[in-house]
Short mmCIF file of C-alpha atoms and ligand atoms in Angstrom, two decimals:
data_model
loop_
_atom_site.label_atom_id
_atom_site.label_comp_id
_atom_site.label_asym_id
_atom_site.label_seq_id
_atom_site.Cartn_x
_atom_site.Cartn_y
_atom_site.Cartn_z
CA MET A 68 -19.77 11.17 -9.04
CA ILE A 69 -19.10 13.67 -6.32
CA TYR A 70 -21.85 13.48 -3.75
CA PRO A 71 -23.47 16.74 -2.57
CA GLU A 72 -22.29 16.26 1.02
CA ASP A 73 -18.79 15.76 -0.30
CA SER A 74 -18.80 18.81 -2.52
CA ILE A 75 -16.49 20.59 -0.14
CA TYR A 76 -13.80 18.14 -1.27
CA THR A 77 -11.98 18.83 -4.48
CA SER A 78 -11.77 15.20 -5.47
CA THR A 79 -12.67 11.70 -4.36
CA LEU A 80 -10.82 8.42 -4.26
CA GLU A 81 -13.52 5.83 -4.88
CA VAL A 82 -12.53 2.55 -3.25
CA ASP A 83 -14.15 -0.64 -4.48
CA LEU A 84 -14.22 -2.95 -1.47
CA PRO A 85 -15.59 -5.97 -3.41
CA ALA A 86 -12.59 -5.60 -5.75
CA ILE A 87 -10.32 -5.72 -2.71
CA ARG A 88 -12.16 -8.87 -1.62
CA ASN A 89 -11.60 -10.33 -5.10
CA ASN A 90 -7.89 -9.58 -4.87
CA PHE A 91 -7.67 -11.08 -1.40
CA LYS A 92 -9.14 -14.27 -2.83
CA VAL A 93 -6.86 -14.25 -5.88
CA MET A 94 -3.81 -14.01 -3.63
CA SER A 95 -5.18 -16.46 -1.05
CA ASP A 96 -5.83 -19.02 -3.78
CA PHE A 97 -2.11 -19.20 -4.54
CA ALA A 98 -1.69 -20.78 -1.10
CA ALA A 99 -3.10 -23.90 0.51
CA PRO A 100 -6.33 -23.39 2.50
CA GLU A 101 -4.64 -24.08 5.85
CA VAL A 102 -2.11 -21.27 5.31
CA LYS A 103 -3.15 -18.22 7.36
CA LYS A 104 -3.83 -15.00 5.51
CA LEU A 105 -2.59 -11.67 6.85
CA ALA A 106 -3.70 -8.45 5.13
CA VAL A 107 -1.07 -5.70 5.15
CA ILE A 108 -2.89 -2.41 5.71
CA LYS A 109 0.01 -0.13 6.66
CA ALA A 110 0.12 3.48 5.44
CA ASN A 111 -3.65 3.72 5.79
CA GLY A 112 -4.24 0.61 3.73
CA TYR A 113 -1.78 1.74 1.03
CA GLY A 114 -3.73 5.02 0.99
CA LEU A 115 -7.17 3.47 0.45
CA GLY A 116 -8.38 3.40 4.06
CA ALA A 117 -7.14 0.89 6.65
CA VAL A 118 -10.18 1.05 8.94
CA GLU A 119 -12.72 0.54 6.16
CA ILE A 120 -10.72 -2.32 4.67
CA ALA A 121 -10.23 -4.02 8.05
CA ARG A 122 -13.94 -3.73 8.81
CA TYR A 123 -14.88 -5.16 5.45
CA LEU A 124 -12.36 -7.95 5.01
CA ASP A 125 -13.78 -10.68 7.23
CA GLU A 126 -11.67 -13.24 5.38
CA ALA A 127 -8.38 -11.92 6.76
CA ASP A 128 -7.00 -13.89 9.72
CA CYS A 129 -5.05 -10.90 10.97
CA PHE A 130 -3.62 -7.55 9.94
CA ALA A 131 -0.26 -5.82 9.85
CA VAL A 132 0.64 -2.14 9.97
CA ALA A 133 3.94 -0.28 10.08
CA ASN A 134 3.66 1.52 13.41
CA ILE A 135 1.81 1.55 16.70
CA GLY A 136 -0.21 4.67 15.79
CA GLU A 137 -1.74 2.82 12.86
CA ALA A 138 -2.54 -0.14 15.11
CA LEU A 139 -4.25 2.08 17.68
CA GLU A 140 -6.40 3.66 15.00
CA LEU A 141 -7.65 0.19 14.08
CA ARG A 142 -8.28 -0.85 17.68
CA LYS A 143 -10.11 2.40 18.42
CA SER A 144 -12.29 1.73 15.37
CA GLY A 145 -13.35 -1.60 16.83
CA ILE A 146 -11.02 -3.97 14.96
CA SER A 147 -10.47 -6.87 17.32
CA LYS A 148 -8.37 -9.29 15.25
CA GLU A 149 -4.66 -9.71 15.83
CA ILE A 150 -2.62 -6.74 14.57
CA LEU A 151 1.13 -7.04 13.96
CA VAL A 152 3.28 -3.92 13.99
CA PHE A 153 6.32 -4.30 11.73
CA SER A 154 8.38 -1.47 13.31
CA SER A 155 10.08 -2.47 16.54
CA PRO A 156 8.52 -1.36 19.82
CA LEU A 157 10.31 1.36 21.80
CA PRO A 158 10.48 1.86 25.57
CA GLU A 159 8.00 4.71 25.18
CA THR A 160 5.47 2.73 23.11
CA ILE A 161 5.58 -0.75 24.65
CA SER A 162 2.81 0.00 27.16
CA LEU A 163 0.46 0.73 24.26
CA PHE A 164 1.14 -2.71 22.79
CA GLU A 165 0.17 -4.19 26.16
CA LYS A 166 -2.86 -2.02 26.73
CA TYR A 167 -4.36 -2.58 23.26
CA SER A 168 -3.17 -6.18 22.77
CA ILE A 169 -1.08 -5.38 19.71
CA THR A 170 1.55 -7.88 18.59
CA PRO A 171 5.07 -6.41 18.42
CA VAL A 172 7.72 -7.65 16.02
CA ILE A 173 11.06 -7.90 17.79
CA SER A 174 14.32 -7.29 15.94
CA SER A 175 17.01 -7.34 18.65
CA LYS A 176 17.77 -8.97 21.99
CA GLU A 177 17.60 -5.60 23.73
CA GLN A 178 13.94 -5.28 22.73
CA LEU A 179 13.12 -8.54 24.50
CA ALA A 180 13.58 -6.82 27.84
CA LEU A 181 10.58 -4.61 27.03
CA LEU A 182 8.19 -7.56 26.85
CA SER A 183 5.92 -8.90 29.53
CA LYS A 184 5.25 -12.64 29.76
CA ASP A 185 1.68 -12.62 28.42
CA LEU A 186 2.09 -10.44 25.35
CA PRO A 187 2.39 -12.55 22.17
CA PHE A 188 5.24 -11.38 19.94
CA HIS A 189 6.91 -12.31 16.67
CA ILE A 190 10.62 -12.24 15.94
CA GLN A 191 11.95 -10.87 12.68
CA PHE A 192 15.18 -12.25 11.20
CA ASP A 193 17.40 -10.46 8.75
CA THR A 194 18.09 -12.98 6.01
CA GLY A 195 19.21 -10.41 3.46
CA MET A 196 16.97 -7.34 3.56
CA ARG A 197 19.39 -5.61 5.95
CA ARG A 198 16.79 -3.44 7.54
CA PHE A 199 14.96 -4.80 10.59
CA GLY A 200 15.65 -8.22 12.00
CA VAL A 201 18.04 -10.28 14.08
CA LEU A 202 21.15 -11.23 12.08
CA PRO A 203 22.05 -14.94 11.82
CA GLU A 204 25.27 -14.36 13.81
CA GLN A 205 23.25 -12.77 16.64
CA ILE A 206 20.98 -15.76 17.10
CA ASP A 207 22.96 -17.54 19.81
CA ALA A 208 22.96 -14.50 22.04
CA PHE A 209 19.32 -13.86 21.20
CA LEU A 210 18.30 -17.41 22.16
CA ASN A 211 20.18 -17.10 25.45
CA GLU A 212 18.33 -13.92 26.24
CA LEU A 213 14.98 -15.54 25.39
CA THR A 214 15.76 -18.37 27.81
CA ARG A 215 16.97 -16.01 30.50
CA LEU A 216 13.75 -13.96 30.29
CA GLU A 217 11.58 -17.09 29.91
CA LEU A 218 9.94 -15.70 26.81
CA SER A 219 8.60 -17.66 23.87
CA PRO A 220 7.61 -16.12 20.51
CA SER A 221 4.28 -16.82 18.82
CA GLY A 222 5.66 -16.10 15.35
CA LEU A 223 8.82 -15.87 13.25
CA LEU A 224 9.27 -13.80 10.12
CA THR A 225 11.63 -12.49 7.52
CA HIS A 226 11.20 -10.21 4.52
CA PHE A 227 12.46 -10.65 0.95
CA ALA A 228 14.51 -8.06 -0.87
CA ASN A 229 13.85 -9.30 -4.42
CA SER A 230 10.56 -11.21 -4.63
CA GLY A 231 8.65 -8.94 -7.03
CA ASP A 232 9.29 -11.14 -10.05
CA PRO A 233 9.89 -14.87 -10.58
CA ASN A 234 13.23 -16.70 -10.65
CA ASP A 235 15.33 -14.62 -8.31
CA GLU A 236 17.94 -16.84 -6.72
CA SER A 237 18.17 -14.62 -3.64
CA VAL A 238 14.60 -15.50 -2.62
CA TYR A 239 15.58 -19.16 -2.34
CA GLU A 240 18.71 -18.25 -0.40
CA GLN A 241 16.76 -16.06 2.03
CA LEU A 242 14.14 -18.79 2.42
CA LYS A 243 16.75 -21.47 3.12
CA LEU A 244 18.40 -19.34 5.77
CA PHE A 245 15.03 -18.51 7.33
CA LYS A 246 14.08 -22.18 7.57
CA GLU A 247 17.41 -22.98 9.21
CA ILE A 248 16.73 -20.28 11.77
CA CYS A 249 13.14 -21.47 12.37
CA ALA A 250 14.51 -24.89 13.33
CA PHE A 251 15.79 -23.36 16.60
CA PHE A 252 12.24 -22.51 17.66
CA PRO A 253 9.18 -24.54 18.65
CA ASP A 254 6.88 -25.80 15.89
CA THR A 255 4.05 -23.82 17.43
CA CYS A 256 5.53 -20.58 16.04
CA VAL A 257 3.73 -19.19 13.00
CA ARG A 258 6.45 -18.88 10.33
CA HIS A 259 5.86 -16.29 7.62
CA CYS A 260 7.86 -14.53 4.93
CA ALA A 261 5.80 -14.20 1.75
CA ASN A 262 4.76 -10.74 0.54
CA SER A 263 2.68 -10.34 -2.64
CA GLY A 264 5.49 -11.26 -5.04
CA ALA A 265 6.56 -14.29 -3.04
CA ILE A 266 2.93 -15.43 -2.72
CA ALA A 267 2.47 -15.39 -6.49
CA PHE A 268 5.90 -16.51 -7.73
CA TYR A 269 7.50 -18.56 -4.95
CA PRO A 270 4.96 -21.06 -3.54
CA GLU A 271 7.63 -22.66 -1.33
CA THR A 272 7.70 -19.43 0.72
CA HIS A 273 4.08 -19.66 1.93
CA LEU A 274 4.96 -21.63 5.10
CA ASP A 275 2.31 -21.03 7.81
CA MET A 276 1.07 -17.59 6.77
CA ILE A 277 1.18 -15.22 3.78
CA ARG A 278 1.28 -11.42 4.02
CA ILE A 279 -0.86 -9.94 1.27
CA GLY A 280 0.19 -6.36 0.53
CA VAL A 281 0.19 -4.41 -2.70
CA SER A 282 -1.75 -7.01 -4.67
CA LEU A 283 -4.67 -6.66 -2.26
CA TYR A 284 -5.00 -3.21 -3.79
CA GLY A 285 -4.89 -4.59 -7.32
CA PHE A 286 -1.25 -4.18 -8.25
CA GLN A 287 1.36 -6.60 -9.47
CA PRO A 288 4.45 -6.30 -7.27
CA GLY A 289 6.96 -6.15 -10.13
CA GLU A 290 7.00 -6.42 -13.90
CA THR A 291 5.09 -9.69 -14.07
CA ALA A 292 1.34 -9.40 -14.70
CA LEU A 293 -1.18 -10.90 -12.27
CA PRO A 294 -4.20 -10.80 -14.58
CA ASP A 295 -6.96 -11.67 -12.12
CA LEU A 296 -6.43 -8.65 -9.91
CA LYS A 297 -9.12 -5.99 -10.10
CA THR A 298 -8.79 -2.22 -9.98
CA THR A 299 -9.69 -1.05 -6.48
CA ALA A 300 -9.45 2.73 -6.64
CA ARG A 301 -10.48 5.51 -8.96
CA TRP A 302 -9.44 9.10 -8.39
CA LYS A 303 -12.15 11.40 -9.63
CA SER A 304 -12.65 15.12 -9.79
CA LYS A 305 -14.55 17.54 -11.96
CA ILE A 306 -14.01 20.43 -14.30
CA ILE A 307 -14.31 23.60 -12.23
CA HIS A 308 -13.48 26.05 -15.00
CA THR A 309 -13.09 26.02 -18.76
CA LYS A 310 -12.14 28.50 -21.48
CA PRO A 311 -11.10 28.67 -25.11
CA VAL A 312 -7.41 28.95 -25.98
CA LYS A 313 -5.92 29.87 -29.32
CA LYS A 314 -3.32 27.99 -31.30
CA GLY A 315 0.15 28.84 -29.99
CA GLU A 316 -0.97 30.21 -26.60
CA GLY A 317 1.02 29.00 -23.60
CA ILE A 318 -0.81 27.42 -20.66
CA GLY A 319 0.06 27.78 -16.97
CA TYR A 320 3.37 28.51 -15.28
CA SER A 321 6.33 28.76 -17.66
CA TRP A 322 4.03 27.94 -20.59
CA THR A 323 5.41 24.42 -20.78
CA PHE A 324 2.52 23.56 -23.11
CA LYS A 325 1.42 25.60 -26.10
CA ALA A 326 -1.94 24.89 -27.71
CA PRO A 327 -1.22 23.01 -30.98
CA GLU A 328 -4.57 24.18 -32.37
CA ASN A 329 -7.45 26.34 -31.24
CA GLY A 330 -9.09 24.42 -28.41
CA PHE A 331 -10.24 24.49 -24.82
CA ILE A 332 -8.71 23.98 -21.45
CA GLY A 333 -10.43 22.47 -18.45
CA LEU A 334 -9.25 23.16 -14.93
CA LEU A 335 -9.21 20.46 -12.25
CA PRO A 336 -9.02 21.36 -8.57
CA ILE A 337 -6.20 18.88 -7.93
CA GLY A 338 -2.53 19.67 -7.61
CA TYR A 339 0.71 18.45 -6.17
CA ALA A 340 -0.62 19.26 -2.69
CA ASP A 341 -3.07 16.42 -3.32
CA GLY A 342 -0.32 14.03 -4.34
CA LEU A 343 -0.52 14.59 -8.08
CA LYS A 344 3.20 14.84 -8.77
CA ARG A 345 4.40 18.05 -10.43
CA GLU A 346 6.46 16.12 -12.94
CA LEU A 347 3.25 14.57 -14.34
CA GLY A 348 2.49 17.75 -16.28
CA ASN A 349 2.47 16.96 -20.03
CA GLN A 350 2.92 13.24 -19.17
CA ILE A 351 -0.46 11.64 -18.47
CA GLN A 352 -4.05 11.42 -19.67
CA ALA A 353 -7.25 11.94 -17.74
CA ARG A 354 -10.55 10.35 -18.76
CA ILE A 355 -13.71 12.33 -19.41
CA GLY A 356 -16.53 10.02 -20.55
CA ASP A 357 -15.05 7.88 -23.31
CA ASP A 358 -12.22 10.26 -24.12
CA TYR A 359 -8.77 10.65 -22.72
CA LEU A 360 -7.54 14.21 -22.57
CA PRO A 361 -3.89 15.13 -22.06
CA VAL A 362 -2.91 16.75 -18.77
CA VAL A 363 -1.06 19.80 -20.08
CA GLY A 364 1.26 22.43 -18.64
CA ARG A 365 2.57 22.36 -15.12
CA VAL A 366 0.73 20.56 -12.34
CA THR A 367 0.55 23.30 -9.72
CA MET A 368 -0.16 23.17 -6.01
CA ASP A 369 -3.95 23.27 -6.33
CA TYR A 370 -4.80 23.02 -10.03
CA THR A 371 -4.17 20.95 -13.10
CA THR A 372 -5.15 21.61 -16.69
CA VAL A 373 -6.43 19.33 -19.44
CA PHE A 374 -6.66 20.28 -23.13
CA SER A 375 -9.33 19.42 -25.67
CA LEU A 376 -9.98 20.38 -29.28
CA THR A 377 -13.72 20.31 -28.55
CA PRO A 378 -15.57 22.24 -25.84
CA ILE A 379 -15.33 20.96 -22.27
CA THR A 380 -18.42 20.98 -20.05
CA LEU A 381 -18.24 22.73 -16.71
CA GLY A 382 -18.82 20.29 -13.85
CA GLU A 383 -18.04 17.25 -15.92
CA GLU A 384 -16.49 14.30 -14.08
CA VAL A 385 -12.81 13.65 -14.76
CA GLU A 386 -11.12 10.40 -13.82
CA LEU A 387 -7.47 11.03 -13.06
CA ILE A 388 -6.76 7.46 -12.00
CA GLY A 389 -8.71 4.54 -13.43
CA ASP A 390 -7.94 1.34 -15.29
CA GLY A 391 -7.27 2.57 -18.81
CA GLU A 392 -4.69 5.03 -20.19
CA ASN A 393 -5.02 6.72 -16.81
CA SER A 394 -3.82 3.75 -14.77
CA VAL A 395 -1.58 3.93 -11.73
CA TYR A 396 1.01 2.08 -13.83
CA ALA A 397 1.02 4.90 -16.41
CA MET A 398 1.48 7.43 -13.63
CA ALA A 399 4.23 5.37 -12.02
CA ALA A 400 6.06 4.97 -15.34
CA ALA A 401 5.86 8.71 -16.00
CA THR A 402 7.49 9.48 -12.67
CA ARG A 403 9.94 6.53 -12.68
CA THR A 404 8.40 5.06 -9.56
CA ILE A 405 6.24 2.10 -8.59
CA PRO A 406 2.48 1.83 -8.00
CA TYR A 407 3.10 1.60 -4.24
CA GLU A 408 4.38 5.16 -4.15
CA ILE A 409 1.62 6.57 -6.35
CA ILE A 410 -1.25 5.19 -4.26
CA THR A 411 0.25 5.86 -0.84
CA THR A 412 0.87 9.51 -1.64
CA ILE A 413 -2.60 10.51 -2.77
CA GLY A 414 -3.47 13.34 -0.38
CA GLU A 415 -5.59 12.57 2.65
CA ARG A 416 -6.84 16.07 3.47
CA ARG A 417 -8.57 17.17 0.30
CA VAL A 418 -9.12 13.84 -1.43
CA LYS A 419 -12.22 12.29 0.09
CA ARG A 420 -12.25 8.50 0.27
CA THR A 421 -15.62 7.00 -0.66
CA TYR A 422 -16.47 3.29 -0.54
CA ARG A 423 -18.43 0.87 -2.64
CA PHE A 424 -19.47 -2.10 -0.51
C1 PLP B 726 4.92 -4.02 3.27
C2 PLP B 726 5.29 -5.35 3.74
C3 PLP B 726 4.67 -6.48 3.20
C4 PLP B 726 3.75 -6.41 2.00
O1 PLP B 726 4.53 -6.28 0.84
P1 PLP B 726 3.87 -6.19 -0.61
O2 PLP B 726 5.00 -6.16 -1.55
O3 PLP B 726 3.08 -4.93 -0.62
O4 PLP B 726 3.00 -7.37 -0.74
C5 PLP B 726 4.96 -7.71 3.76
N1 PLP B 726 5.82 -7.82 4.78
C6 PLP B 726 6.46 -6.75 5.33
C7 PLP B 726 7.40 -6.96 6.47
C8 PLP B 726 6.22 -5.48 4.81
O5 PLP B 726 6.85 -4.43 5.34
#
């Protein structure tokens, strides 16, 4: 439901925190109890709300975000656990890492010069992702620089390019290389490389810590089902206008849908400005009660239309994202993308996040 105080919002994303807790446990249970558990809450907790998730998820040993701004938001909201920032620190941001005790992830020997002696830091190695990370051939020079500066890392990491599904040879190759690299460092370093896919499908990657990302939010990382994950978010809105339409009448811009029979349209106050992709017009279903109605015509900036053969009730709740025909997977398939992109692009200005505790 849309609460009275939230009625200024056109829609709500209802986040089920106990479901997130369930998913944290499902992913944690793949690993041994002594393996540390990091919750990845970058991009505002994959769109669901990083602060609320961090406050709720006592089980997490630490958190990771993509950039320093996201880390500061957590610190300023009272989150005191360790926070890793995946993007490398810059000369202009390093003082914030120090001031707020945020753990930087270092990807080059030049970045080492930014660090003070007391700030814990992790080093990322590029074992095949070819994005961040020190390359294997740069390690000698990197180690020399570490010695020269008398710095010692608290953690070591790498990231897999192809871990979303089982049996990818490259995961084993990346892991082997990573372990060879780790051998140059003290045993006290926390070694970690497993994202959701690696956690579920490659137990040998768990090492000292796992990084639980997309599956925390209820999604399988690739094509392989993870049946115990629970749905964590429902995108709801309501019918703000309805009217009869006659057989053959075109609906919305360019009349991309023509009523197949006499029926009714319902208007939802959600559009592509809220992250409902324009190409989803005539592609997905929205749930009203027990029925799924087709989303018809163009998705426009602020409005979207559903069609029904029977009358639609003004004010009725519509679930645009749920766990049936209206799943994130259906939306991702219709736009040839992945669940990650669907959930992280749900608008943050007009879509109110609400939480079930
Ligand atoms: C995003 C990210 C993760 C989490 O990946 P999922 O596939 O969402 O589990 C883990 N590690 C790094 C470095 C990341 O950037």
